[in-house]
Coordinates of N, CA, C and O in Angstrom, one line a residue:
M1 N 1.0 -1.1 -0.1 CA 0.0 0.2 0.2 C 1.1 1.1 0.4 O 2.0 1.7 0.9
D2 N 1.0 1.6 -0.9 CA 1.2 2.9 -1.2 C 1.3 4.7 -0.8 O 1.6 6.0 -0.5
K3 N -0.6 4.7 -0.4 CA -1.0 5.5 -0.1 C -2.3 5.3 0.7 O -2.6 4.2 0.2
A4 N -3.1 6.5 1.8 CA -4.2 5.5 2.5 C -5.2 5.2 1.1 O -5.2 5.8 0.5
P5 N -6.2 4.2 1.9 CA -6.9 4.2 0.7 C -8.4 5.3 1.1 O -8.3 6.1 2.3
E6 N -9.1 5.2 0.3 CA -10.4 6.2 0.1 C -11.0 5.3 1.1 O -12.6 5.9 1.6
E7 N -11.7 4.6 1.7 CA -12.1 4.0 2.9 C -11.2 3.1 3.6 O -10.5 2.0 3.0
I8 N -12.0 3.0 4.4 CA -11.8 1.4 6.0 C -11.3 0.5 5.1 O -11.9 0.0 4.6
T9 N -9.8 -0.3 5.2 CA -9.9 -1.4 4.3 C -8.8 -2.3 5.6 O -7.8 -1.7 6.6
V10 N -8.7 -3.3 5.5 CA -8.6 -4.3 6.5 C -7.0 -4.7 5.3 O -7.0 -4.9 4.3
A11 N -6.0 -4.9 6.3 CA -4.3 -4.9 6.0 C -3.5 -6.1 6.9 O -3.8 -5.9 8.6
N12 N -3.0 -6.7 6.7 CA -2.1 -7.1 6.9 C -0.7 -6.5 7.6 O -0.2 -5.6 6.6
L13 N -0.2 -6.3 8.7 CA 0.8 -6.0 9.3 C 1.6 -7.4 9.6 O 1.1 -7.8 10.4
E14 N 3.4 -7.3 8.9 CA 4.2 -8.1 9.8 C 4.7 -7.6 10.9 O 5.4 -6.4 11.0
V15 N 4.8 -8.5 12.0 CA 5.5 -7.6 13.3 C 6.1 -9.4 13.8 O 6.0 -10.2 13.3
V16 N 6.6 -9.0 15.5 CA 8.1 -9.9 15.6 C 6.6 -10.3 16.8 O 6.7 -9.2 17.7
V17 N 7.0 -11.1 17.1 CA 6.6 -11.7 18.9 C 7.4 -12.6 19.4 O 7.8 -13.5 19.0
L18 N 8.0 -12.0 20.3 CA 9.1 -12.5 21.6 C 8.0 -12.8 22.5 O 7.5 -13.7 22.9
P19 N 9.3 -14.5 22.6 CA 8.8 -15.5 23.9 C 8.1 -15.1 25.1 O 7.1 -15.7 25.9
N20 N 8.0 -13.8 25.2 CA 7.4 -13.2 26.8 C 5.7 -12.5 26.4 O 5.0 -12.0 26.9
G21 N 5.7 -13.2 25.0 CA 4.5 -12.1 24.2 C 3.8 -11.4 23.6 O 2.9 -10.6 23.3
E22 N 5.2 -10.0 23.9 CA 5.5 -9.1 23.5 C 5.4 -8.8 21.8 O 5.4 -9.8 20.6
V23 N 4.5 -8.0 20.7 CA 4.2 -8.1 19.7 C 4.5 -6.7 19.8 O 4.5 -5.4 19.4
I24 N 5.8 -6.8 18.4 CA 6.4 -5.4 18.2 C 6.5 -5.5 16.7 O 6.6 -6.1 15.4
C25 N 5.9 -4.1 16.2 CA 6.8 -3.6 14.8 C 7.1 -2.4 13.9 O 7.3 -1.4 15.3
L26 N 8.4 -2.2 13.5 CA 9.1 -1.3 14.1 C 10.3 -1.3 15.0 O 10.5 0.0 15.6
G27 N 10.1 -2.2 16.0 CA 10.5 -1.6 17.4 C 10.2 -0.4 18.1 O 10.1 -0.7 19.3
K28 N 8.6 -1.4 17.6 CA 7.8 -0.8 19.0 C 6.0 -1.7 19.3 O 6.1 -2.2 18.3
T29 N 6.4 -1.2 20.4 CA 4.8 -2.2 20.8 C 3.9 -1.8 20.0 O 3.4 -1.0 21.0
V30 N 3.4 -2.9 19.7 CA 1.8 -2.6 18.9 C 1.3 -3.9 20.3 O -0.8 -3.5 19.8
G31 N 1.8 -4.3 21.2 CA 0.3 -5.5 21.9 C 1.0 -6.4 22.6 O 2.7 -6.5 22.1
W32 N 0.1 -7.3 22.9 CA 0.5 -8.3 24.3 C 0.0 -9.5 23.1 O -1.6 -9.1 22.5
V33 N 0.3 -11.3 23.0 CA -0.7 -11.6 22.1 C -2.1 -12.4 23.0 O -2.7 -12.8 22.4
D34 N -1.6 -11.7 24.0 CA -3.0 -12.2 24.8 C -4.7 -11.2 24.6 O -5.5 -12.3 24.4
R35 N -3.8 -10.0 23.4 CA -5.3 -9.6 23.3 C -5.1 -9.7 21.5 O -5.6 -9.1 21.4
L36 N -3.8 -9.8 20.5 CA -3.9 -9.9 19.3 C -3.6 -11.1 18.8 O -3.6 -11.3 17.7
G37 N -4.0 -12.4 19.7 CA -3.0 -13.1 19.4 C -4.5 -14.1 18.3 O -3.7 -14.5 16.7
K38 N -5.5 -13.7 18.4 CA -6.3 -13.8 17.4 C -6.3 -14.0 16.2 O -6.8 -14.0 15.3
F39 N -5.5 -12.4 16.0 CA -5.1 -11.9 14.8 C -3.9 -12.2 14.0 O -3.5 -11.6 13.4
L40 N -3.0 -12.8 14.8 CA -1.5 -14.1 14.5 C -1.7 -14.8 13.8 O -2.6 -15.4 14.4
T41 N -0.9 -14.5 13.0 CA -0.7 -16.1 12.0 C 0.6 -16.8 12.3 O 1.3 -15.8 11.3
P42 N 1.1 -17.1 12.6 CA 3.0 -17.7 12.5 C 3.0 -17.6 10.7 O 3.0 -18.5 10.6
K43 N 4.2 -17.5 10.5 CA 5.0 -17.8 9.1 C 5.1 -19.5 9.2 O 5.8 -19.6 10.3
T44 N 4.9 -19.5 8.2 CA 5.1 -21.4 7.7 C 6.8 -21.3 7.5 O 7.2 -20.0 6.7
K45 N 7.6 -21.9 7.2 CA 8.6 -22.1 6.8 C 9.4 -21.2 4.9 O 10.1 -21.1 4.9
E46 N 8.2 -22.0 4.0 CA 7.4 -21.8 2.9 C 7.7 -20.6 3.1 O 7.5 -19.8 1.9
Q47 N 7.3 -19.7 3.5 CA 6.6 -18.6 3.8 C 7.9 -17.6 4.2 O 7.7 -16.3 4.0
K48 N 9.1 -17.8 4.0 CA 10.0 -17.1 5.0 C 10.6 -16.8 3.8 O 11.1 -17.1 2.8

């Protein structure tokens, strides 16, 4: 996505999940697995 969409749009965001449950994107905490877990799907080895 190069610019903001004209309407509300669902998008995927690549994040890192730490062993303590912290969810990080670009070095910033965006939340915790206990709240975001249902929205997180681990990458498989084929997707890396």
